PDB file of C-alpha atoms in Angstrom:
ATOM      1  CA  MET A 344      25.441  73.437  87.141  1.00  0.00           C
ATOM      2  CA  GLU A 345      23.072  73.526  84.185  1.00  0.00           C
ATOM      3  CA  ALA A 346      22.439  77.223  84.855  1.00  0.00           C
ATOM      4  CA  GLN A 347      26.130  77.881  84.243  1.00  0.00           C
ATOM      5  CA  ARG A 348      26.386  75.891  81.006  1.00  0.00           C
ATOM      6  CA  ASP A 349      25.240  78.759  78.785  1.00  0.00           C
ATOM      7  CA  ARG A 350      26.849  81.571  80.746  1.00  0.00           C
ATOM      8  CA  VAL A 351      29.115  83.672  78.533  1.00  0.00           C
ATOM      9  CA  LEU A 352      31.331  86.574  79.591  1.00  0.00           C
ATOM     10  CA  ALA A 353      32.638  88.790  76.828  1.00  0.00           C
ATOM     11  CA  GLU A 354      36.262  89.895  76.849  1.00  0.00           C
ATOM     12  CA  GLU A 355      35.070  93.426  77.614  1.00  0.00           C
ATOM     13  CA  GLU A 356      33.614  92.285  80.942  1.00  0.00           C
ATOM     14  CA  TRP A 357      37.026  91.049  82.109  1.00  0.00           C
ATOM     15  CA  LEU A 358      38.616  94.298  80.955  1.00  0.00           C
ATOM     16  CA  ARG A 359      36.016  96.223  82.964  1.00  0.00           C
ATOM     17  CA  LYS A 360      36.854  94.185  86.071  1.00  0.00           C
ATOM     18  CA  TRP A 361      40.499  95.211  85.770  1.00  0.00           C
ATOM     19  CA  SER A 362      39.772  98.876  85.049  1.00  0.00           C
ATOM     20  CA  ALA A 363      37.327  99.025  87.989  1.00  0.00           C
ATOM     21  CA  GLY A 364      39.748  97.274  90.337  1.00  0.00           C
ATOM     22  CA  ALA A 365      37.205  94.462  90.783  1.00  0.00           C
ATOM     23  CA  THR A 366      39.911  91.824  90.938  1.00  0.00           C
ATOM     24  CA  VAL A 367      39.351  90.149  94.286  1.00  0.00           C
ATOM     25  CA  PHE A 368      40.600  86.939  92.648  1.00  0.00           C
ATOM     26  CA  HIS A 369      44.153  88.369  92.653  1.00  0.00           C
ATOM     27  CA  LYS A 370      46.319  86.994  95.482  1.00  0.00           C
ATOM     28  CA  GLU A 371      48.818  89.589  96.728  1.00  0.00           C
ATOM     29  CA  HIS A 372      51.198  87.087  98.288  1.00  0.00           C
ATOM     30  CA  GLY A 373      51.107  84.197  95.849  1.00  0.00           C
ATOM     31  CA  HIS A 374      49.043  81.059  96.052  1.00  0.00           C
ATOM     32  CA  PRO A 375      49.547  78.754  99.063  1.00  0.00           C
ATOM     33  CA  LEU A 376      48.702  75.611  97.060  1.00  0.00           C
ATOM     34  CA  LEU A 377      51.477  76.362  94.567  1.00  0.00           C
ATOM     35  CA  GLN A 378      53.929  77.094  97.359  1.00  0.00           C
ATOM     36  CA  LYS A 379      53.010  73.881  99.180  1.00  0.00           C
ATOM     37  CA  HIS A 380      53.066  71.591  96.137  1.00  0.00           C
ATOM     38  CA  LEU A 381      55.755  73.241  94.030  1.00  0.00           C
ATOM     39  CA  ASP A 382      57.729  69.985  93.906  1.00  0.00           C
ATOM     40  CA  LEU A 383      54.881  68.372  91.943  1.00  0.00           C
ATOM     41  CA  LEU A 384      55.244  71.033  89.262  1.00  0.00           C
ATOM     42  CA  LEU A 385      59.035  71.001  89.117  1.00  0.00           C
ATOM     43  CA  ASN A 386      59.545  67.268  89.699  1.00  0.00           C
ATOM     44  CA  GLY A 387      63.202  67.854  90.544  1.00  0.00           C
ATOM     45  CA  ARG A 388      63.850  69.761  87.333  1.00  0.00           C
ATOM     46  CA  SER A 389      65.428  73.183  86.886  1.00  0.00           C
ATOM     47  CA  GLY A 390      65.223  75.789  84.145  1.00  0.00           C
ATOM     48  CA  LEU A 391      61.676  74.891  83.099  1.00  0.00           C
ATOM     49  CA  ARG A 392      59.372  76.730  80.720  1.00  0.00           C
ATOM     50  CA  ILE A 393      56.209  77.366  82.762  1.00  0.00           C
ATOM     51  CA  PHE A 394      52.914  78.640  81.369  1.00  0.00           C
ATOM     52  CA  PHE A 395      50.431  80.839  83.237  1.00  0.00           C
ATOM     53  CA  PRO A 396      47.120  80.876  81.291  1.00  0.00           C
ATOM     54  CA  LEU A 397      44.948  83.955  82.006  1.00  0.00           C
ATOM     55  CA  CYS A 398      47.788  85.127  84.229  1.00  0.00           C
ATOM     56  CA  GLY A 399      46.532  88.553  85.312  1.00  0.00           C
ATOM     57  CA  LYS A 400      49.321  89.996  87.461  1.00  0.00           C
ATOM     58  CA  ALA A 401      50.039  86.816  89.443  1.00  0.00           C
ATOM     59  CA  VAL A 402      53.011  87.388  91.731  1.00  0.00           C
ATOM     60  CA  ASP A 403      53.867  83.686  91.423  1.00  0.00           C
ATOM     61  CA  MET A 404      55.333  84.444  87.981  1.00  0.00           C
ATOM     62  CA  LYS A 405      58.139  86.517  89.527  1.00  0.00           C
ATOM     63  CA  TRP A 406      58.613  83.940  92.297  1.00  0.00           C
ATOM     64  CA  LEU A 407      59.227  81.145  89.779  1.00  0.00           C
ATOM     65  CA  ALA A 408      61.306  83.339  87.464  1.00  0.00           C
ATOM     66  CA  ASP A 409      63.566  84.172  90.410  1.00  0.00           C
ATOM     67  CA  MET A 410      64.179  80.431  90.811  1.00  0.00           C
ATOM     68  CA  GLY A 411      65.568  80.313  87.293  1.00  0.00           C
ATOM     69  CA  HIS A 412      62.514  79.248  85.319  1.00  0.00           C
ATOM     70  CA  SER A 413      61.261  80.858  82.129  1.00  0.00           C
ATOM     71  CA  ILE A 414      57.707  82.185  82.427  1.00  0.00           C
ATOM     72  CA  VAL A 415      55.135  82.731  79.687  1.00  0.00           C
ATOM     73  CA  GLY A 416      51.718  84.184  80.469  1.00  0.00           C
ATOM     74  CA  VAL A 417      48.697  85.379  78.545  1.00  0.00           C
ATOM     75  CA  ASP A 418      45.826  87.684  79.430  1.00  0.00           C
ATOM     76  CA  VAL A 419      43.377  89.914  77.563  1.00  0.00           C
ATOM     77  CA  SER A 420      44.059  92.779  79.985  1.00  0.00           C
ATOM     78  CA  GLU A 421      47.035  94.913  79.062  1.00  0.00           C
ATOM     79  CA  GLN A 422      46.445  96.829  82.293  1.00  0.00           C
ATOM     80  CA  ALA A 423      46.967  93.640  84.338  1.00  0.00           C
ATOM     81  CA  LEU A 424      50.222  92.818  82.559  1.00  0.00           C
ATOM     82  CA  LYS A 425      51.596  96.339  82.930  1.00  0.00           C
ATOM     83  CA  GLU A 426      50.627  96.390  86.600  1.00  0.00           C
ATOM     84  CA  PHE A 427      52.560  93.145  87.044  1.00  0.00           C
ATOM     85  CA  PHE A 428      55.787  94.637  85.700  1.00  0.00           C
ATOM     86  CA  ALA A 429      55.285  97.883  87.634  1.00  0.00           C
ATOM     87  CA  GLU A 430      54.468  96.208  90.957  1.00  0.00           C
ATOM     88  CA  GLN A 431      57.376  93.787  90.612  1.00  0.00           C
ATOM     89  CA  SER A 432      59.714  96.655  89.612  1.00  0.00           C
ATOM     90  CA  LEU A 433      60.694  94.878  86.419  1.00  0.00           C
ATOM     91  CA  PRO A 434      61.693  96.835  83.311  1.00  0.00           C
ATOM     92  CA  TYR A 435      60.170  95.429  80.123  1.00  0.00           C
ATOM     93  CA  CYS A 436      59.800  96.091  76.426  1.00  0.00           C
ATOM     94  CA  GLU A 437      56.774  95.740  74.149  1.00  0.00           C
ATOM     95  CA  GLU A 438      56.538  94.420  70.635  1.00  0.00           C
ATOM     96  CA  PRO A 439      53.808  93.186  68.300  1.00  0.00           C
ATOM     97  CA  VAL A 440      53.240  89.452  67.871  1.00  0.00           C
ATOM     98  CA  PRO A 441      53.694  88.205  64.303  1.00  0.00           C
ATOM     99  CA  GLY A 442      50.632  86.216  63.291  1.00  0.00           C
ATOM    100  CA  ILE A 443      48.229  87.708  65.860  1.00  0.00           C
ATOM    101  CA  SER A 444      46.641  90.964  64.750  1.00  0.00           C
ATOM    102  CA  GLY A 445      46.579  93.584  67.520  1.00  0.00           C
ATOM    103  CA  ALA A 446      48.410  91.412  70.043  1.00  0.00           C
ATOM    104  CA  LYS A 447      51.363  92.589  72.119  1.00  0.00           C
ATOM    105  CA  LYS A 448      54.238  90.772  73.748  1.00  0.00           C
ATOM    106  CA  LEU A 449      55.538  92.350  76.961  1.00  0.00           C
ATOM    107  CA  GLN A 450      58.906  90.883  77.886  1.00  0.00           C
ATOM    108  CA  SER A 451      61.105  91.601  80.876  1.00  0.00           C
ATOM    109  CA  THR A 452      64.470  93.007  79.825  1.00  0.00           C
ATOM    110  CA  SER A 453      66.040  90.031  81.620  1.00  0.00           C
ATOM    111  CA  GLY A 454      64.145  87.894  79.108  1.00  0.00           C
ATOM    112  CA  ASN A 455      62.786  85.309  81.525  1.00  0.00           C
ATOM    113  CA  ILE A 456      59.187  86.609  81.736  1.00  0.00           C
ATOM    114  CA  CYS A 457      57.198  86.988  78.531  1.00  0.00           C
ATOM    115  CA  LEU A 458      53.519  87.990  78.715  1.00  0.00           C
ATOM    116  CA  TYR A 459      51.146  88.054  75.744  1.00  0.00           C
ATOM    117  CA  ARG A 460      48.234  90.480  75.570  1.00  0.00           C
ATOM    118  CA  CYS A 461      45.704  88.648  73.423  1.00  0.00           C
ATOM    119  CA  SER A 462      43.030  85.971  73.587  1.00  0.00           C
ATOM    120  CA  ILE A 463      44.461  82.687  74.798  1.00  0.00           C
ATOM    121  CA  TYR A 464      42.818  81.039  71.790  1.00  0.00           C
ATOM    122  CA  ASP A 465      45.112  83.036  69.510  1.00  0.00           C
ATOM    123  CA  LEU A 466      48.146  81.235  70.889  1.00  0.00           C
ATOM    124  CA  SER A 467      49.682  78.102  69.424  1.00  0.00           C
ATOM    125  CA  SER A 468      52.857  76.111  69.932  1.00  0.00           C
ATOM    126  CA  GLU A 469      54.211  77.765  66.764  1.00  0.00           C
ATOM    127  CA  ILE A 470      53.995  81.137  68.545  1.00  0.00           C
ATOM    128  CA  VAL A 471      54.881  80.292  72.155  1.00  0.00           C
ATOM    129  CA  GLY A 472      56.548  76.884  71.914  1.00  0.00           C
ATOM    130  CA  LYS A 473      55.763  74.051  74.332  1.00  0.00           C
ATOM    131  CA  PHE A 474      55.899  73.970  78.112  1.00  0.00           C
ATOM    132  CA  ASP A 475      57.308  71.767  80.857  1.00  0.00           C
ATOM    133  CA  GLY A 476      54.785  72.971  83.423  1.00  0.00           C
ATOM    134  CA  VAL A 477      51.506  74.869  83.819  1.00  0.00           C
ATOM    135  CA  TRP A 478      50.042  76.704  86.789  1.00  0.00           C
ATOM    136  CA  ASP A 479      46.313  76.992  86.056  1.00  0.00           C
ATOM    137  CA  ARG A 480      44.596  78.925  88.798  1.00  0.00           C
ATOM    138  CA  GLY A 481      41.691  81.120  87.752  1.00  0.00           C
ATOM    139  CA  ALA A 482      41.915  80.030  84.118  1.00  0.00           C
ATOM    140  CA  LEU A 483      39.866  76.879  83.456  1.00  0.00           C
ATOM    141  CA  VAL A 484      37.365  78.127  86.056  1.00  0.00           C
ATOM    142  CA  ALA A 485      37.144  81.496  84.266  1.00  0.00           C
ATOM    143  CA  VAL A 486      36.735  80.465  80.632  1.00  0.00           C
ATOM    144  CA  ASN A 487      33.167  80.266  79.411  1.00  0.00           C
ATOM    145  CA  PRO A 488      31.826  76.752  80.107  1.00  0.00           C
ATOM    146  CA  CYS A 489      30.990  76.290  76.408  1.00  0.00           C
ATOM    147  CA  ASP A 490      34.692  76.870  75.593  1.00  0.00           C
ATOM    148  CA  ARG A 491      36.167  74.362  78.035  1.00  0.00           C
ATOM    149  CA  GLN A 492      36.830  71.621  75.483  1.00  0.00           C
ATOM    150  CA  ARG A 493      38.498  74.141  73.175  1.00  0.00           C
ATOM    151  CA  TYR A 494      40.587  75.376  76.101  1.00  0.00           C
ATOM    152  CA  ALA A 495      41.621  71.864  77.164  1.00  0.00           C
ATOM    153  CA  SER A 496      42.578  70.948  73.588  1.00  0.00           C
ATOM    154  CA  LEU A 497      44.717  74.072  73.314  1.00  0.00           C
ATOM    155  CA  MET A 498      46.431  73.393  76.636  1.00  0.00           C
ATOM    156  CA  SER A 499      47.150  69.810  75.597  1.00  0.00           C
ATOM    157  CA  SER A 500      48.737  71.070  72.372  1.00  0.00           C
ATOM    158  CA  LEU A 501      51.068  73.361  74.345  1.00  0.00           C
ATOM    159  CA  MET A 502      52.410  70.681  76.689  1.00  0.00           C
ATOM    160  CA  GLU A 503      55.593  68.667  76.391  1.00  0.00           C
ATOM    161  CA  LYS A 504      55.021  64.940  76.917  1.00  0.00           C
ATOM    162  CA  SER A 505      56.833  64.912  80.272  1.00  0.00           C
ATOM    163  CA  SER A 506      55.118  68.033  81.590  1.00  0.00           C
ATOM    164  CA  SER A 507      53.277  68.603  84.864  1.00  0.00           C
ATOM    165  CA  TYR A 508      50.071  70.635  84.940  1.00  0.00           C
ATOM    166  CA  LEU A 509      48.816  71.938  88.294  1.00  0.00           C
ATOM    167  CA  LEU A 510      45.135  72.815  87.969  1.00  0.00           C
ATOM    168  CA  VAL A 511      43.029  74.549  90.609  1.00  0.00           C
ATOM    169  CA  THR A 512      39.259  74.212  90.291  1.00  0.00           C
ATOM    170  CA  VAL A 513      36.524  75.400  92.628  1.00  0.00           C
ATOM    171  CA  LEU A 514      33.579  73.581  94.175  1.00  0.00           C
ATOM    172  CA  TYR A 515      30.432  75.234  95.528  1.00  0.00           C
ATOM    173  CA  ASP A 516      26.673  74.976  95.051  1.00  0.00           C
ATOM    174  CA  PRO A 517      26.269  76.159  91.426  1.00  0.00           C
ATOM    175  CA  SER A 518      22.529  76.730  91.913  1.00  0.00           C
ATOM    176  CA  LYS A 519      23.424  79.623  94.240  1.00  0.00           C
ATOM    177  CA  HIS A 520      26.042  81.447  92.166  1.00  0.00           C
ATOM    178  CA  ASN A 521      26.353  82.014  88.424  1.00  0.00           C
ATOM    179  CA  GLY A 522      30.137  82.330  88.268  1.00  0.00           C
ATOM    180  CA  PRO A 523      32.796  83.116  87.432  1.00  0.00           C
ATOM    181  CA  PRO A 524      34.623  81.395  88.884  1.00  0.00           C
ATOM    182  CA  PHE A 525      32.665  78.500  87.460  1.00  0.00           C
ATOM    183  CA  TYR A 526      31.996  75.219  89.206  1.00  0.00           C
ATOM    184  CA  VAL A 527      34.102  72.420  87.659  1.00  0.00           C
ATOM    185  CA  PRO A 528      33.585  68.952  89.202  1.00  0.00           C
ATOM    186  CA  GLU A 529      36.159  66.161  89.031  1.00  0.00           C
ATOM    187  CA  CYS A 530      34.172  64.256  86.408  1.00  0.00           C
ATOM    188  CA  GLU A 531      34.521  67.224  84.070  1.00  0.00           C
ATOM    189  CA  VAL A 532      38.270  67.495  84.647  1.00  0.00           C
ATOM    190  CA  LYS A 533      38.526  63.811  83.718  1.00  0.00           C
ATOM    191  CA  SER A 534      36.374  64.200  80.611  1.00  0.00           C
ATOM    192  CA  LEU A 535      38.451  67.193  79.454  1.00  0.00           C
ATOM    193  CA  PHE A 536      41.919  65.754  80.042  1.00  0.00           C
ATOM    194  CA  GLY A 537      41.531  62.069  80.880  1.00  0.00           C
ATOM    195  CA  SER A 538      42.036  60.551  77.445  1.00  0.00           C
ATOM    196  CA  GLN A 539      45.698  61.587  77.223  1.00  0.00           C
ATOM    197  CA  CYS A 540      46.628  62.258  80.837  1.00  0.00           C
ATOM    198  CA  GLU A 541      46.985  60.813  84.292  1.00  0.00           C
ATOM    199  CA  ILE A 542      44.928  62.895  86.733  1.00  0.00           C
ATOM    200  CA  LYS A 543      45.423  62.934  90.482  1.00  0.00           C
ATOM    201  CA  CYS A 544      43.426  64.952  93.000  1.00  0.00           C
ATOM    202  CA  VAL A 545      46.137  66.315  95.323  1.00  0.00           C
ATOM    203  CA  GLN A 546      44.276  68.414  97.901  1.00  0.00           C
ATOM    204  CA  LYS A 547      40.938  70.070  98.674  1.00  0.00           C
ATOM    205  CA  VAL A 548      40.964  73.174 100.857  1.00  0.00           C
ATOM    206  CA  SER A 549      38.297  75.576 102.008  1.00  0.00           C
ATOM    207  CA  ASP A 550      38.735  79.087 100.643  1.00  0.00           C
ATOM    208  CA  PHE A 551      35.410  80.291 102.064  1.00  0.00           C
ATOM    209  CA  SER A 552      35.274  84.017 102.877  1.00  0.00           C
ATOM    210  CA  ASP A 553      32.789  86.840 103.430  1.00  0.00           C
ATOM    211  CA  ARG A 554      32.783  87.413  99.691  1.00  0.00           C
ATOM    212  CA  HIS A 555      31.407  83.922  99.098  1.00  0.00           C
ATOM    213  CA  LYS A 556      28.877  84.385 101.899  1.00  0.00           C
ATOM    214  CA  LYS A 557      27.604  87.477 100.070  1.00  0.00           C
ATOM    215  CA  TRP A 558      27.150  85.336  96.983  1.00  0.00           C
ATOM    216  CA  GLY A 559      24.771  83.212  99.062  1.00  0.00           C
ATOM    217  CA  LEU A 560      27.144  80.262  99.376  1.00  0.00           C
ATOM    218  CA  ASP A 561      27.644  78.002 102.388  1.00  0.00           C
ATOM    219  CA  TYR A 562      31.004  76.592 101.276  1.00  0.00           C
ATOM    220  CA  PHE A 563      33.695  77.265  98.683  1.00  0.00           C
ATOM    221  CA  LEU A 564      36.495  74.778  98.071  1.00  0.00           C
ATOM    222  CA  GLU A 565      39.622  74.958  95.977  1.00  0.00           C
ATOM    223  CA  VAL A 566      40.711  71.627  94.523  1.00  0.00           C
ATOM    224  CA  LEU A 567      44.247  71.013  93.276  1.00  0.00           C
ATOM    225  CA  TYR A 568      44.861  68.414  90.563  1.00  0.00           C
ATOM    226  CA  LEU A 569      48.119  67.156  89.129  1.00  0.00           C
ATOM    227  CA  ILE A 570      47.724  66.364  85.443  1.00  0.00           C
ATOM    228  CA  LYS A 571      50.572  64.427  83.843  1.00  0.00           C
ATOM    229  CA  PHE A 572      50.800  64.325  80.076  1.00  0.00           C
ATOM    230  CA  VAL A 573      51.930  60.796  79.285  1.00  0.00           C
ATOM    231  CA  ALA A 574      53.859  59.868  76.182  1.00  0.00           C
TER     232      ALA A 574
END
């Protein structure tokens, strides 16, 4: 774990992964943990604003939008966002983002999916508003470990008080793999969010594959947490 503390990936490295097609983290058919525990995110509510941090081209965004929810995502890779709209056969328009130099907003013409091409740290509630729900898979585990507190503070500032935050972390032997995805134990989730939230570990599942075996790992778990922002 200590070996990962100082690990830093520049934005350019993520852009290279997308341009090289090195995006094995992308799930073509949506994420089974979201599909299984969707009721925890929605909590019986309809027409929610749902945030996808570091969204890539997650197909779950279209799935939730088709249910009538409003989706906002952010990623540094314009390629990923454009591939999302192309692969989902969704027409969209582009415009600059007032207040963020060089950023772009790509919005479906239907208006219910709005994706920002910029650093997540450039966002604020003044720009994107606040959210009723978050699906965080491949986001907290991808940000540089030294930025986690900054990330958690930003996410907290974007959440409505009654919101539900589904967070997926990963567990493996961090002495055998540098990340990303980075190892984030439960104690760290609690230290990042615990002061203002109720945190429940919902499910742990093995996601071990040949890819992880090549990394030298013996196990690789995904852990789903429900984080409730309490008033």
